[in-house]
Short mmCIF file of C-alpha atoms and ligand atoms in Angstrom, two decimals:
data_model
loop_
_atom_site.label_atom_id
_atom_site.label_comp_id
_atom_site.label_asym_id
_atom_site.label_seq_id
_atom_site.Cartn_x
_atom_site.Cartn_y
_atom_site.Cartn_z
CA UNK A 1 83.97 102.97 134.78
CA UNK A 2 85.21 103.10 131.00
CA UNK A 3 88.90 104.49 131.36
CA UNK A 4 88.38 105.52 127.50
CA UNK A 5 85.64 107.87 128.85
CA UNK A 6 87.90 110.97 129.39
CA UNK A 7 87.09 113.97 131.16
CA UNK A 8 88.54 116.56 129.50
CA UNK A 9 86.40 119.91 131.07
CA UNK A 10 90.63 121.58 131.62
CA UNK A 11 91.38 121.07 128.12
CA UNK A 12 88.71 122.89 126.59
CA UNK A 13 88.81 125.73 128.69
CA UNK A 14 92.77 126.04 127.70
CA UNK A 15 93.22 125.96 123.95
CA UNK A 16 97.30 124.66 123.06
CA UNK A 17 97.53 122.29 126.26
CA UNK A 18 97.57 118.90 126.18
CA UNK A 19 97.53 115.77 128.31
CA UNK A 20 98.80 112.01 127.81
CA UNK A 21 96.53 108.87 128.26
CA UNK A 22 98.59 106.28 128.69
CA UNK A 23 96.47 102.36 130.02
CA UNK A 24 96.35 99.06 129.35
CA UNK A 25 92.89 97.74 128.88
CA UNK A 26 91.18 94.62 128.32
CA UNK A 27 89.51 93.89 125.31
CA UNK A 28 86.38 92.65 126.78
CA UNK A 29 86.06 95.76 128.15
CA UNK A 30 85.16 97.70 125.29
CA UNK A 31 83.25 94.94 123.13
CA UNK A 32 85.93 93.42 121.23
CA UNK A 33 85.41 89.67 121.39
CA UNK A 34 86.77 87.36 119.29
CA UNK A 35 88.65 83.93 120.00
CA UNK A 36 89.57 83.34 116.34
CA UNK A 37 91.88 86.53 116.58
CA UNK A 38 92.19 87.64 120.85
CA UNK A 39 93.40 85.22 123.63
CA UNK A 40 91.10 85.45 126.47
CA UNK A 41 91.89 88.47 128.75
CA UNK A 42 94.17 90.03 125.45
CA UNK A 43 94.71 94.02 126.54
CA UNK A 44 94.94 96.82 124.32
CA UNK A 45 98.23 99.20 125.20
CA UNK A 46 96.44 102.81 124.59
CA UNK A 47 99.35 105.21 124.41
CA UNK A 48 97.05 108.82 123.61
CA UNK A 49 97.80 112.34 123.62
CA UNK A 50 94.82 114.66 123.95
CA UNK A 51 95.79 118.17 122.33
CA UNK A 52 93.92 121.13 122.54
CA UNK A 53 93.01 123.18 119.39
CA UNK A 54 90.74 125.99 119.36
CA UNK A 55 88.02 124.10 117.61
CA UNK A 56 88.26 120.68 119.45
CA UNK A 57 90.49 117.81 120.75
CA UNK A 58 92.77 116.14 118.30
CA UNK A 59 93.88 112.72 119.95
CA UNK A 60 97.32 111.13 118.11
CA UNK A 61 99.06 108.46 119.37
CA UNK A 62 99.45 104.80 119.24
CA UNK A 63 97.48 101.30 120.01
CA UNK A 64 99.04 97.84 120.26
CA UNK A 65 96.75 94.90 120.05
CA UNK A 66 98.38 91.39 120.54
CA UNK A 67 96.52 88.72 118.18
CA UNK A 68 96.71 85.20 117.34
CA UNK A 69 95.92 83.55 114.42
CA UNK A 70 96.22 80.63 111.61
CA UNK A 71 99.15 81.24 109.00
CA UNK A 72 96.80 81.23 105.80
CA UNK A 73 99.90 79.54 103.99
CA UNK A 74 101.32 77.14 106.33
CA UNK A 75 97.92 76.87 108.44
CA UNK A 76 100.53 77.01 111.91
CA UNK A 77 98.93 79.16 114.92
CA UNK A 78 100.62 82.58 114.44
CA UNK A 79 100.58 85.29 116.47
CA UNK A 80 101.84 89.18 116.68
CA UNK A 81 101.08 92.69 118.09
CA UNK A 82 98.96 94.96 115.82
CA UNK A 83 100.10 99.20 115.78
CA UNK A 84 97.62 101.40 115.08
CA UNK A 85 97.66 104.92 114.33
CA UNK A 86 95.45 106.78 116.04
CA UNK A 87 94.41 110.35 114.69
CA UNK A 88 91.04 111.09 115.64
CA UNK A 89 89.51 114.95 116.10
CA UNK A 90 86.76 115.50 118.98
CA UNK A 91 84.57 118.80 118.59
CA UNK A 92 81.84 120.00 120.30
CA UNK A 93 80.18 121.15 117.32
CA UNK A 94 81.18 118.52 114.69
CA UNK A 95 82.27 120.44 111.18
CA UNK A 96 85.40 118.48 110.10
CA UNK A 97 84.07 114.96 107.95
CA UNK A 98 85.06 111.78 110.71
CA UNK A 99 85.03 114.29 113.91
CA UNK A 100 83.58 112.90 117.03
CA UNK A 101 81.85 114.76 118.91
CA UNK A 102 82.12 116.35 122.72
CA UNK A 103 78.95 115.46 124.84
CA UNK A 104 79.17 117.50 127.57
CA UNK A 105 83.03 117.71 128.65
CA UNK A 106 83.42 114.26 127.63
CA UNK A 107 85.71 112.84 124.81
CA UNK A 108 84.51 109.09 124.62
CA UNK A 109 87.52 107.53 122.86
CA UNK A 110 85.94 103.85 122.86
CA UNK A 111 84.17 103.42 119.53
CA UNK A 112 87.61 104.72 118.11
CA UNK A 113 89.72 102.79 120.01
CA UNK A 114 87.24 99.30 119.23
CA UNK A 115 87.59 100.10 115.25
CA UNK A 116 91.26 100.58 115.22
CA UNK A 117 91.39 97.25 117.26
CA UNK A 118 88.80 95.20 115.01
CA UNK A 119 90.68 96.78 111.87
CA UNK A 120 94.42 95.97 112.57
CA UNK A 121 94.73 92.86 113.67
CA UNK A 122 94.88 90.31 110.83
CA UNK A 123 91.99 87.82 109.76
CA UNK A 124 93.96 86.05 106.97
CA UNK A 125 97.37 86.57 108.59
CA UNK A 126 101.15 85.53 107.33
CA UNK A 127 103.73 83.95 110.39
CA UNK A 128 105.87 85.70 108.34
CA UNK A 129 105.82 88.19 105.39
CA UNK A 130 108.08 85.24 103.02
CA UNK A 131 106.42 82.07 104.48
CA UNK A 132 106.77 79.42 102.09
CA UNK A 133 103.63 77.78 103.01
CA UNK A 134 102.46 73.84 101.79
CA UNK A 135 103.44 72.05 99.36
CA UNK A 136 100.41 71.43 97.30
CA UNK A 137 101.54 67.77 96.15
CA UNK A 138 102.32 65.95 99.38
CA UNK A 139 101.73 68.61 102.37
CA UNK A 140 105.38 69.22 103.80
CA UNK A 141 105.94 72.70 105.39
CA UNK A 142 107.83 74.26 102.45
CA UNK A 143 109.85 76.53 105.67
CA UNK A 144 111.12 73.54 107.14
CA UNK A 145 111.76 70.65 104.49
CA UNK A 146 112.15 70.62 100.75
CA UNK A 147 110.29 68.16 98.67
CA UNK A 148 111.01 66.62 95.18
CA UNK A 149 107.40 67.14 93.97
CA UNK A 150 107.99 70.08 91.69
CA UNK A 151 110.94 69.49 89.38
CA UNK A 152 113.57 72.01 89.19
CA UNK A 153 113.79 74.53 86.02
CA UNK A 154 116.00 72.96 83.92
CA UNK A 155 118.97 75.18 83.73
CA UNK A 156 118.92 77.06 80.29
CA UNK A 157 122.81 75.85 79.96
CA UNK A 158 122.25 71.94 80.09
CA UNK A 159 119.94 72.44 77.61
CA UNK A 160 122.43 73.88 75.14
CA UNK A 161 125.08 71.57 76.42
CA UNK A 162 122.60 68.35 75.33
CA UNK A 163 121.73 70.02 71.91
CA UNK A 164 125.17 70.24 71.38
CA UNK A 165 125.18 66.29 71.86
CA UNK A 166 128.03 67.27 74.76
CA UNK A 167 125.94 65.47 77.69
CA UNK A 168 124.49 61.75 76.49
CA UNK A 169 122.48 59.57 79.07
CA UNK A 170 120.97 62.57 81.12
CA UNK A 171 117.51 62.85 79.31
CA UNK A 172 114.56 60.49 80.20
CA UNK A 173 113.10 60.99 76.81
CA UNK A 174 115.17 57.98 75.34
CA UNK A 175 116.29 57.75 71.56
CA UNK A 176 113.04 57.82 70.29
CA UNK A 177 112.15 55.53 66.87
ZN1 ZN B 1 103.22 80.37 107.54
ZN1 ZN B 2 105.89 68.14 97.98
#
């Protein structure tokens, strides 16, 4: 029995009520399989309300998807918890662009709920939004050690300072000929 199947015969009789959906439910269980980006047995947190209009069932609310992952600039596992917005519009007879529609008395939430979940969570995700990833010269995690690989900019004022002849024995160019 699909939990996202949702009877919802009391709604549509009563136009301006609503009711809250509120489960936790494996991913497995509606299709989403994926071990690059879901631990085995992940759930989805479906928090839903169902409201009433006069011309369908408008369902807002929230999803959070836990993920895993590969930092695409330090290549560490990562991991986080995807939000999604959920604003989706049932009718029995579809006229709004992206409804779903109302077989029978049933809103079936599922192919919503899948995209949302195959959508959000990351495929080429960050650990963090500043990660400093590799350095491209020797390898080092740039978060966690500093290299010398890259040289510094030279600060602007040492340069003036040396073409003033006021620093002598700093430069690496020599005296020339
Ligand atoms: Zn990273
Ligand atoms: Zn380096």
């Amino acid at each position: 029995m699909n939990p996202l199947l949702v009877n919802a015969a009391d709604l549509l009789r009563r136009p301006g009520s609503d009711r809250v959906l509120e489960l936790t439910l494996p991913l497995a269980e509606i299709d989403v399989v994926d071990p690059a980006r879901f631990v085995a047995g992940a759930e989805v947190a479906v928090r839903l309300k169902l409201e009433s209009l006069s011309d369908g069932i408008v369902v807002v609310g929230e999803l959070q998807t836990p993920w895993i992952g590969t930092c695409r600039r330090c290549l560490l596992p990562t991991s986080g918890v995807a939000v999604s917005d959920v604003h989706e519009l049932y009718q029995r007879v579809v006229s709004a662009t992206d409804a779903f529609e109302i077989v029978g008395d049933q809103l079936d939430l599922t192919p919503a709920v899948r995209e949302l979940v195959m959508l959000d969570a990351p495929t080429t995700p960050l650990c963090r939004p500043d990660c400093a990833g590799l350095c491209p010269e020797c390898g080092i995690n740039r978060n966690d050690e500093t290299c010398a690989c890259v040289a510094p900019a030279r600060d602007s004022r040492w340069a003036a300072l040396e073409a003033l002849g006021g620093l002598t024995g700093v430069g690496e160019s020599g005296t020339g000929e």
